Every structure is written in C-alpha cells, then in structure tokens.
Coordinates of C-alpha atoms in Angstrom, one line a residue:
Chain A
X25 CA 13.8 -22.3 389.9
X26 CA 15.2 -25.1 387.2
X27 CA 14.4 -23.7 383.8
X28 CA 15.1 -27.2 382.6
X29 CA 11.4 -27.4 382.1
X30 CA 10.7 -24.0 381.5
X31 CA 10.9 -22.3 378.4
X32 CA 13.5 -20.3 376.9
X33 CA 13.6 -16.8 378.5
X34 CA 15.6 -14.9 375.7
X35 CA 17.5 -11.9 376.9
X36 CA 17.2 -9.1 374.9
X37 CA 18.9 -5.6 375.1
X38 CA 16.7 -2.7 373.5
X39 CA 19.3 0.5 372.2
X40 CA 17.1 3.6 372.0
X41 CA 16.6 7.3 371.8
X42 CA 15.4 9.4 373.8
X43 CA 13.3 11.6 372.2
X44 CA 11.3 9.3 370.1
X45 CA 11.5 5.3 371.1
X46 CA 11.8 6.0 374.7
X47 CA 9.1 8.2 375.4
X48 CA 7.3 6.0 373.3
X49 CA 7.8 2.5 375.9
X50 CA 6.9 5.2 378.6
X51 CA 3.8 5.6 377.0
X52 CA 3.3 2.2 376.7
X53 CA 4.2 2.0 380.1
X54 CA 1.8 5.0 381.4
X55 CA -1.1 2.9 379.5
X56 CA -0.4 -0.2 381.6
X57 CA -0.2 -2.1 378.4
X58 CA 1.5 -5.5 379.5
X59 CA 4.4 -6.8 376.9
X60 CA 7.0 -9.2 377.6
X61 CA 9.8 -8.5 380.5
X62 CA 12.9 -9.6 379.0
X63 CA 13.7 -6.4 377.4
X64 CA 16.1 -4.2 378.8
X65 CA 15.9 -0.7 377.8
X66 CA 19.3 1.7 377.4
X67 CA 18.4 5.0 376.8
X68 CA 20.8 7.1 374.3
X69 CA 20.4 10.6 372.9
X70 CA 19.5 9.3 369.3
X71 CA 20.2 6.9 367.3
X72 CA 23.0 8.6 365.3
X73 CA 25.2 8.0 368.7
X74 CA 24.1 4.1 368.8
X75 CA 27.9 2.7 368.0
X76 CA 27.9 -0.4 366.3
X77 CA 30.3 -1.5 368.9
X78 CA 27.6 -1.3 371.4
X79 CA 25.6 -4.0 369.5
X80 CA 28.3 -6.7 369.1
X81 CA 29.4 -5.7 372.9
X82 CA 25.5 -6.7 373.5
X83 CA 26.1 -10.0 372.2
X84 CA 29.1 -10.9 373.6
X85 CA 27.8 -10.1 377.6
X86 CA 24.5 -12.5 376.4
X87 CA 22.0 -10.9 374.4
X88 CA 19.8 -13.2 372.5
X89 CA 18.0 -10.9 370.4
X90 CA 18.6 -7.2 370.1
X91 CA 16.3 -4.1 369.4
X92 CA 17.2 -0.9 367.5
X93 CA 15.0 2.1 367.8
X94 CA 14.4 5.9 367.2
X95 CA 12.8 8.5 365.8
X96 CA 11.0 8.2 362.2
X97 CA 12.6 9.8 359.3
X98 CA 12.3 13.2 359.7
X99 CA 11.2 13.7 362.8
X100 CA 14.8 13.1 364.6
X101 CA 15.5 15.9 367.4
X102 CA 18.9 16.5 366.1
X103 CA 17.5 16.8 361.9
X104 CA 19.6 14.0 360.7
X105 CA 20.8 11.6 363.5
X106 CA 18.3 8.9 362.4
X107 CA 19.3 9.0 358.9
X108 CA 23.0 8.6 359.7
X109 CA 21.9 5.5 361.9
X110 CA 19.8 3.9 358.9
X111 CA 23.0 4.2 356.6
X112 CA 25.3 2.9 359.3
X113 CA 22.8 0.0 360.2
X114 CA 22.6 -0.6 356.4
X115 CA 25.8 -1.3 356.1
X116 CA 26.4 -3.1 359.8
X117 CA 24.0 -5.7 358.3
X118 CA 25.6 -6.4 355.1
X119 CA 29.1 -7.1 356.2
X120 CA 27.4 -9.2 360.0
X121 CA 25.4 -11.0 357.1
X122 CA 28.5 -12.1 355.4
X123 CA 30.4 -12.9 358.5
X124 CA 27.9 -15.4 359.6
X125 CA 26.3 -13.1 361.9
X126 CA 22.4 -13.7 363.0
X127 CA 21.0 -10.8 361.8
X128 CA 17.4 -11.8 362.3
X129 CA 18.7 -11.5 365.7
X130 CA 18.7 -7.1 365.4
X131 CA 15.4 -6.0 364.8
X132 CA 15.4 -2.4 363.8
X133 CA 11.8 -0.1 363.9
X134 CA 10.9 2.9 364.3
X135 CA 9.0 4.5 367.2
X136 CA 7.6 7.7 368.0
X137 CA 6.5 9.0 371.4
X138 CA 2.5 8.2 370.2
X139 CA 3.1 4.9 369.1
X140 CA 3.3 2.8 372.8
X141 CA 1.4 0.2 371.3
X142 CA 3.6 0.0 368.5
X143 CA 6.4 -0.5 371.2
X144 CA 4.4 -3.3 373.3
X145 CA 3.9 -5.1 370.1
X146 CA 7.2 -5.1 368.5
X147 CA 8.9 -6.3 372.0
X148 CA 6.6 -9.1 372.1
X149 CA 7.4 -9.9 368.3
X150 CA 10.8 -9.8 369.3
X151 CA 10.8 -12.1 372.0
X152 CA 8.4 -14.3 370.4
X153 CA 10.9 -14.4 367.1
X154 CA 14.3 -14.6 369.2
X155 CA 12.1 -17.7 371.5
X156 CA 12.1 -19.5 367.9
X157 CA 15.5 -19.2 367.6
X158 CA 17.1 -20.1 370.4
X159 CA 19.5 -18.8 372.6
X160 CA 22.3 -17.2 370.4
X161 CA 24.9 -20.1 371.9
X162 CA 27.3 -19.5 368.6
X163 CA 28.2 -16.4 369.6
X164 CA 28.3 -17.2 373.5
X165 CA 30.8 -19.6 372.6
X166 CA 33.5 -17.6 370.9
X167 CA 32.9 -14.9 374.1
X168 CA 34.3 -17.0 376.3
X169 CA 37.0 -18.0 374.5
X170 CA 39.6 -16.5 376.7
X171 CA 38.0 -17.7 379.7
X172 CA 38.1 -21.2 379.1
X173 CA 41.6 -21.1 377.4
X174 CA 42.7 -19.6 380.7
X175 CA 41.1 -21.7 383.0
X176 CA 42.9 -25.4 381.5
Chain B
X10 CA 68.7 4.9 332.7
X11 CA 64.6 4.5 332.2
X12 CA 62.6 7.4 330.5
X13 CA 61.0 7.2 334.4
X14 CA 64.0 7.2 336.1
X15 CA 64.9 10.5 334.1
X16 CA 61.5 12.5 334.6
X17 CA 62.1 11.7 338.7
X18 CA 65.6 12.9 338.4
X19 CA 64.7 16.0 336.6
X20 CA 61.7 16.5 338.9
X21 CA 64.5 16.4 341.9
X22 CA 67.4 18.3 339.9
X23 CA 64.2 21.2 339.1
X24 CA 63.3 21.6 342.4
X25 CA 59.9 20.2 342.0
X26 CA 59.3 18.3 344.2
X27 CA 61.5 17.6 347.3
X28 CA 61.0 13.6 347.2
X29 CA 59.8 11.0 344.6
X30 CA 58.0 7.8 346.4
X31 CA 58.9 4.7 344.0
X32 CA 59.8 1.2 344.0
X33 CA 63.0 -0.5 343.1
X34 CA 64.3 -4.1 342.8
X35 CA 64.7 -5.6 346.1
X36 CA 66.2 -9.0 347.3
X37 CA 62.9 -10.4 347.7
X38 CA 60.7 -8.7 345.1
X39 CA 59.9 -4.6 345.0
X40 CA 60.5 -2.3 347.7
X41 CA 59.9 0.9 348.3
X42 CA 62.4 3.5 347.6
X43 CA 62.1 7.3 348.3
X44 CA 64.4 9.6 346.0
X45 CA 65.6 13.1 347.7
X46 CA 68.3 13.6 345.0
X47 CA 68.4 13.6 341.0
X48 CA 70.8 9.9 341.6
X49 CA 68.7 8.3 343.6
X50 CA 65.9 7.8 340.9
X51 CA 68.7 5.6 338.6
X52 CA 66.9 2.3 340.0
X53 CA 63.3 3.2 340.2
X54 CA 61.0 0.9 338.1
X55 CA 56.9 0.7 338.1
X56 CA 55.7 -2.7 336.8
X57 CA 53.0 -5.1 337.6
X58 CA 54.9 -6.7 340.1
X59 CA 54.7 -3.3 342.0
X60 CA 52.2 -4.6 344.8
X61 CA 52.5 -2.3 347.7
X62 CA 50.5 0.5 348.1
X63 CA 52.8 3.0 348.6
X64 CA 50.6 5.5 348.5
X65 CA 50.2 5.3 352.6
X66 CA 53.5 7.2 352.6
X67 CA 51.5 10.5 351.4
X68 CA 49.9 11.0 355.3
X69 CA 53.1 10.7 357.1
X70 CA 54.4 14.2 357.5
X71 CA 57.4 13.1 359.1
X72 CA 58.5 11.7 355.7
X73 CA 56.6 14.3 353.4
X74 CA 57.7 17.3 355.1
X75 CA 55.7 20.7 353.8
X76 CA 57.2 20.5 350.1
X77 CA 55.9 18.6 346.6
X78 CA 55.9 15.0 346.3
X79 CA 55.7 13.0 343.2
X80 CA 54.8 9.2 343.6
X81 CA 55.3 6.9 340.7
X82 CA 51.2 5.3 341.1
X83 CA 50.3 2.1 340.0
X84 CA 46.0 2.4 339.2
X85 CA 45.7 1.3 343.1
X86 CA 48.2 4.4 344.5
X87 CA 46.0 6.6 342.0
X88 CA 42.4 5.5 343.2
X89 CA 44.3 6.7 346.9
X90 CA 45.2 9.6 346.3
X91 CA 41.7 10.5 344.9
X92 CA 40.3 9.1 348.0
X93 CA 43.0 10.7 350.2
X94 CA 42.5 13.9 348.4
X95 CA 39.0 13.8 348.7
X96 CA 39.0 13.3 352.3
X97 CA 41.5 16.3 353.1
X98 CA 44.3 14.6 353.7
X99 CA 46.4 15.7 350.7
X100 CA 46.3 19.0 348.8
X101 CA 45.0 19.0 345.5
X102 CA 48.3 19.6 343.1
X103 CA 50.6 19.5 346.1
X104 CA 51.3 15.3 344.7
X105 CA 52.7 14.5 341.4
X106 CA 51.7 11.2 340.2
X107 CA 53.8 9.8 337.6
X108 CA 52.2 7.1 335.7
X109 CA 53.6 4.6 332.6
X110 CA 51.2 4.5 329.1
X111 CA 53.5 1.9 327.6
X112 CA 56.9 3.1 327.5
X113 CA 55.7 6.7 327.6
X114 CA 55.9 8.5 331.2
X115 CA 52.8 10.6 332.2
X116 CA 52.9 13.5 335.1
X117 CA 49.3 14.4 336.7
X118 CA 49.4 16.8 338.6
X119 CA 45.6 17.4 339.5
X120 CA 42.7 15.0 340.4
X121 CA 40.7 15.4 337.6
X122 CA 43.6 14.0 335.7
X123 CA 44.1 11.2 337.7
X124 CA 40.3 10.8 337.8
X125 CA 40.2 10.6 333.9
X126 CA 42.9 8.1 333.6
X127 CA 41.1 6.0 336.4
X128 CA 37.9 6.4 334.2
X129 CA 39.7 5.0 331.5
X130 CA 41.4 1.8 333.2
X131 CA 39.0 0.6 335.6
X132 CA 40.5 -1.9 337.5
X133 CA 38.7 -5.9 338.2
X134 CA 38.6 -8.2 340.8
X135 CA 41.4 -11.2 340.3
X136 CA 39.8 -14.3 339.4
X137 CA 40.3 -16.2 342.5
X138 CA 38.8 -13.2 344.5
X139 CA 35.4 -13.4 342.9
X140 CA 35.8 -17.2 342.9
X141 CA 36.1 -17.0 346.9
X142 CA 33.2 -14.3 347.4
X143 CA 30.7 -15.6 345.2
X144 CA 31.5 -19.1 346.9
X145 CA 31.0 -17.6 350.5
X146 CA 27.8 -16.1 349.3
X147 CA 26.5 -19.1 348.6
X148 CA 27.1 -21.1 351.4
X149 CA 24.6 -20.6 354.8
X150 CA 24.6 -17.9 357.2
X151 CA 25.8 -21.1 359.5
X152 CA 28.7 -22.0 357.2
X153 CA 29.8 -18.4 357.0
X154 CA 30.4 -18.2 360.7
X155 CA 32.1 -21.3 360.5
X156 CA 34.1 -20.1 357.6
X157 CA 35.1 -16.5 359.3
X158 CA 35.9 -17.3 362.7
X159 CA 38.4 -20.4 361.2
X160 CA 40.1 -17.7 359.9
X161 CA 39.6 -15.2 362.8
X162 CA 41.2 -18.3 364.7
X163 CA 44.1 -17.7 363.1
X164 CA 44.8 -14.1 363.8
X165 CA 47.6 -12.8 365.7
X166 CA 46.4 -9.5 366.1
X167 CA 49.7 -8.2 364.7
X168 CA 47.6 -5.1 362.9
X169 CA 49.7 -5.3 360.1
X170 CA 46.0 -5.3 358.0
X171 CA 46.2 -1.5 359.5
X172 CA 49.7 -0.5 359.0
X173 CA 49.4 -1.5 355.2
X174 CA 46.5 0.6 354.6
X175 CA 46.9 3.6 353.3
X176 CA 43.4 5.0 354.3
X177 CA 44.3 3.7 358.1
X178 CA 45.2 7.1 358.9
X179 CA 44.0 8.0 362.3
X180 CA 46.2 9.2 364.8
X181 CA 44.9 7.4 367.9
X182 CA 43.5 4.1 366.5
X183 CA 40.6 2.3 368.3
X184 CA 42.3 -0.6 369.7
X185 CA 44.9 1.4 371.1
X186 CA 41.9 3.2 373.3
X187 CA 41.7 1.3 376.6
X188 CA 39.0 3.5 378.5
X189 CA 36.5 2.1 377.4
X190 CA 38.7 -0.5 376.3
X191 CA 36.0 -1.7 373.3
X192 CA 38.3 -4.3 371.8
X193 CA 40.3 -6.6 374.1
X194 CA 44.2 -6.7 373.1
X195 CA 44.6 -10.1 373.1
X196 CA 44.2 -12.6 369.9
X197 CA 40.8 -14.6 370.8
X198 CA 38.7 -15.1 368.1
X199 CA 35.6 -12.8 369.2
X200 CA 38.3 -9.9 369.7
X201 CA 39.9 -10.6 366.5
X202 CA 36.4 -10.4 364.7
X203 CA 35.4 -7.4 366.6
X204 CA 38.7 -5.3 365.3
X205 CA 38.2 -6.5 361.9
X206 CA 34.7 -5.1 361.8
X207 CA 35.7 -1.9 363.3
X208 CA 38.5 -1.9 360.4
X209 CA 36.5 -3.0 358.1
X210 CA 33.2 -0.4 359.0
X211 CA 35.6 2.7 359.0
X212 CA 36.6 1.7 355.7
X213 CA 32.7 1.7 354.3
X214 CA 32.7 3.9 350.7
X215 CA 36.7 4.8 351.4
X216 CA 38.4 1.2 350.5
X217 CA 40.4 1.9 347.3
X218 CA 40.6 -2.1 347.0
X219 CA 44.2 -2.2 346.4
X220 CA 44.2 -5.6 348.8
X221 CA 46.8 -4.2 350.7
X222 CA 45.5 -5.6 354.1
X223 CA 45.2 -8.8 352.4
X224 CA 49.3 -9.1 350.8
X225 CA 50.4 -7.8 354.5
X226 CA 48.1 -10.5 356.4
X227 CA 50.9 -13.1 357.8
X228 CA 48.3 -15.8 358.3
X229 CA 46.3 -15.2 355.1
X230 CA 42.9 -14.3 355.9
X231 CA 41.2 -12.7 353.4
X232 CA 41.0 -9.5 354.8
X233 CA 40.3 -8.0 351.0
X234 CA 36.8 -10.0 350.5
X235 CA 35.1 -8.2 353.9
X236 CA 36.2 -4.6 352.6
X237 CA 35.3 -6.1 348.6
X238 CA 31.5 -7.7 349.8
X239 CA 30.7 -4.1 352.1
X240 CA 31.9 -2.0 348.5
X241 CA 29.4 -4.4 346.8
X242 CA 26.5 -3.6 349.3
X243 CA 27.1 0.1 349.6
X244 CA 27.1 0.1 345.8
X245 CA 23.9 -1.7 345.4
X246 CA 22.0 0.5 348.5
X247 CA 23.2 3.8 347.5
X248 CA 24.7 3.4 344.1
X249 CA 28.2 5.0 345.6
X250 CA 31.5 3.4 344.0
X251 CA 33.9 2.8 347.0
X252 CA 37.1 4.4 347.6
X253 CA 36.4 6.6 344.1
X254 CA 36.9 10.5 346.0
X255 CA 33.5 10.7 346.6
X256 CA 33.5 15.0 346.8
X257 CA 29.8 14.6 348.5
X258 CA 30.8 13.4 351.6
X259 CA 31.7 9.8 352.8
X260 CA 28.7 7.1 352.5
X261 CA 28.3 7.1 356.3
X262 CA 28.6 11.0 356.8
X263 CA 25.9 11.6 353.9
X264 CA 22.3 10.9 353.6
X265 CA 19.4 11.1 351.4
X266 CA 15.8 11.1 353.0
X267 CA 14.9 8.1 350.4
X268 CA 17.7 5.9 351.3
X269 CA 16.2 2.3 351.2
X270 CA 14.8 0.7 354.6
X271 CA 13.4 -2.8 353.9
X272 CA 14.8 -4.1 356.9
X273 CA 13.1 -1.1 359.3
X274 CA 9.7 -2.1 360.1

C-alpha cells in the first residue's frame, strides 16, 4: 500500500505505569472500546522510573507524538513516584521548549485503572493533535545525521 | 607580600589547613595554584579576572587528602561550596574560604557565613547574557531549533563543559556507560544535543551559575544560557533559587503535593 494518498499515520509511543495507566488501556481494552491503533504501549513500573532519556530515544527511532502517563497524585503505588515524575517532566519541558523542541508533541495525563475511557479518548486526541502536525521530520533529520554522513 | 598572601601562609605555617587552593598570575591570564607550604602563598592574588571555578578542586580526594582546605572563593567558588556542602560532598567547617572586603581578608569557616556574605552580594547575569536569552525567548519554537542545533553542529564532544564543572561530580558519568549505551560517542548533532540535556537536566536546582561550562567551551556555545533558562523555570514553578544549598533536598528529589500541573490534563 502507497500512503501517497493516504493520510498521515503518526506513530506514537505511549510511556506508562503499571499500576495506574496500564490497567487503565486494559480496561479500555476489556470494554471493546475502539480508539486509534498507532499507539504503542511500554509498560514501566511508575512513572518516577520514566527516564527522560527514554523520551528523546523515542523520537530519535521515529515517534511522532509521544504519551506520558500514570497514576493521579496521590494515588501512586510507590507514595511518591508520580510526583517526582511531574517535577522532572516540569522541568524536561522548560529546557525542550527552549531548545526548539515540539513539546506539543508529549502529552502528559493522568490515568487511573477506572478511567478506560479516559485512555480511549486521550489516544485519539493524541493522534488527532500529532495528524495536525505532521510527522516530526525536524527531528528525523538530525537522527540520521550519522547515517548519511557515512554513507557519501 | 599581600595581606592574602600572609593569612594563606600563616594558615600553612599553623597547621590549619594542609593546602590553600588559589590563583596566581599565569602567562596567559590566572591559573590555579595550590599552596602545601607557608612560600608557596607569596604569589597568590584573588581579583576579578579570577574566572575559573576552582572550587571543582574541593571533590577530588586525590588532591584534598583527609585534612583542612582553605580556598581563596571568588562569590562563584562560595555559592559551590554551599551547594557542594549541601549535597554531602564537603564537610561543613572542614573548607576555609578566604574571601577579599576591599583590601581586608575575611576567613569563613562555616556555611552560614558564607551564606550571609552570599546574601549580601548577590551576583547578576552579564549584560550580554540576558541580551542573548531574552533574544532566544523571543524568537519561535522553529527558530530555536535552528538556533541550538547550529550550535550543537559545532560540538566536538570534547566534555570539557563537564570537566569545568564543579558540580560534575559523579564517578561514572553517563556518556561513559555503554550498556545501554544512551548517548552515542561520536559528535553528530542529535548526540551532541542529547548529552547536553542530560548535563544540563542533572544540573536542575544545583547550577551555581558560575559559567564555567561556558569559558571552557572551545567552540563557544553557550552552554551557560541552557543551565541560566532551566534556573529561571525551576524558580518560577517551585520558587527554588538554583545552585543556593538548598538543605531540603534537590528540586528533582523533593516534592510538594501542590506543585503546579497546567500542562497534565
């Protein structure tokens, strides 16, 4: 299939926890609610273990949108991970912001292991927001960098 | 000999301290000079033109040994050896800093000292440093890209950003970790960015701002304005001065339930 006529398919990677967000898409799973299948899901033990590294590292293999999500404040497995993240991600935004980064491109949420609707909605928000944007070629392009300096 | 130069030496002669970290005059500017006997502190001076941070010496043990040090601190050696301090990595009273009020020579010997004198000279941004950050602000999100990864271009990945740091203190740094290898060796401009985040992110509420990174940068990127921009934001979101010995923890090891999260929907 061409997808010269198609439109875009944006890939995007989903970093969540396990206690909260990904019991949450199972729900939305178990209640055959339909939502958009360009998410890939990675499974982590909470978000406090979500290294920013993984994020970037996301982008560089060809993510064009990226989701972050866990537990609600307060209700994180392990007390506190969740709040660490929201600090760490508060900061990660303010210096990828001033780099030039998309950030519109990281969508952060919350969700708990009730909300599977919640989940089914904000992947479709996602994919309809990233389909907007584009595919995130900018970044692509400095990715393979090496490549194409090797292969001349 | 200079009022400084005798405090060092009668520090030394004492038994103080086993070694004073200064600068002298050097060919090409000031250098560092470390003092183990009364003579050696003859040609130590502390002026403005006293850039590097010499207070990175203070967390190599193969130099420091188990003894006293005194440092001769410039506002920018002070501000690390609160933050130094704070984090455990000196001994509270175990560094002498010897400071200059006018001609007069003042010896702190405790972090509430040093603190209080900070208090009192608080330190601004050069003129051309606000000029470039509040011109990058400005421009797009587009033109800030194109901006940063110019000057990630021009990176040689010669880490000398890190070995001019004072706070760059780990042991095993992350770019020397090659299983998972997270940032590739090589100078390309995507790996280039990547270490400079990672630098830049372990330094979130610890950067003293002494634009260290920035003086040692062979190429000239202006390392100081990524480290300058993240103290503005974590100030703004938390209301935590960077690189001040924060005794409460560091801004990413601490929380508070009501920190903000307008962009978590």
């Amino acid at each position: 299939m061409s997808e010269t006529n198609q439109e875009f398919e944006p890939r995007i990677v989903a970093f969540v926890c396990n206690w909260c967000t990904y019991a949450g898409a199972d729900l939305a799973g178990t209640s055959r609610l339909k939502y958009a299948t360009n998410v890939k899901i990675v499974r982590f033990p909470c978000t406090g273990r979500i290294d920013f590294m993984l994020l970037l590292k996301a982008f560089e293999e060809g993510a064009d949108g990226i989701i972050v999500s866990g537990c609600h404040p307060n209700d994180c497995h392990y007390t506190s991970g969740n709040f660490h993240a929201r600090r760490r991600w508060t900061v990660f935004r303010g210096l990828l912001d001033f780099m030039g980064i998309d950030v519109r491109r990281i969508h952060f949420t919350w969700v708990s292991a009730a909300e599977g609707a919640k989940w089914a909605d904000i992947v479709n928000e996602t994919v309809a927001d990233i389909r907007a944007l584009g595919p995130y070629d900018e970044y692509k392009s400095i990715a393979s960098n090496f490549e194409k300096e090797a292969a001349k | 000999m200079s009022k400084l130069s005798e405090k060092a030496a009668a520090l030394l002669s004492e038994g103080t301290v086993g070694l004073v970290i200064g600068y002298e005059q050097g060919t090409h500017g000031t250098r560092p000079k470390f003092c183990r006997k009364a003579e050696d502190a003859a040609t130590l001076i502390l002026n403005d033109k006293c850039l590097n941070n010499i207070g990175g010496y203070l967390t190599k043990p193969e130099l420091i040994g188990s003894g006293k040090v005194a440092v001769t601190a410039t506002l920018a050696v002070m501000r690390t050896v609160v933050q130094l301090t704070a984090e455990h990595q000196l001994t509270d009273g175990n560094v002498i800093v010897l400071a200059l009020d006018g001609d007069e020579v003042l010896q702190m010997a405790s972090i509430d000292e040093i603190k209080k004198w900070l208090a009192a000279h608080p330190e601004d941004l050069s003129d051309e440093n606000k000029a470039l950050l509040s011109k990058l602000k400005a421009l797009s999100r587009e033109e800030r890209w194109n901006f940063w990864i110019n000057e990630m271009n021009k990176c040689i990945k010669c880490y000398a950003c890190r070995a001019s740091c004072p706070l760059c203190y780990c042991n095993r740094c992350i770019v020397e970790v090659n299983c998972p290898q997270w940032i590739k060796p090589w100078a390309a401009p995507l790996s280039n960015m990547e270490w400079q985040i990672n630098r830049v992110m372990h330094m979130a509420g610890r950067c003293v701002g002494c634009g260290a990174c920035d003086r040692a940068c062979p190429v000239h990127i202006p390392l100081r304005l990524l480290t300058i921009s993240m103290a503005g934001d974590i100030k703004e979101a938390f209301g935590v001065a960077s690189g001040t010995g924060n005794i409460d923890g560091n801004v990413l090891s601490s929380f508070k339930p009501d920190d903000k999260e307008n962009f978590i929907h």
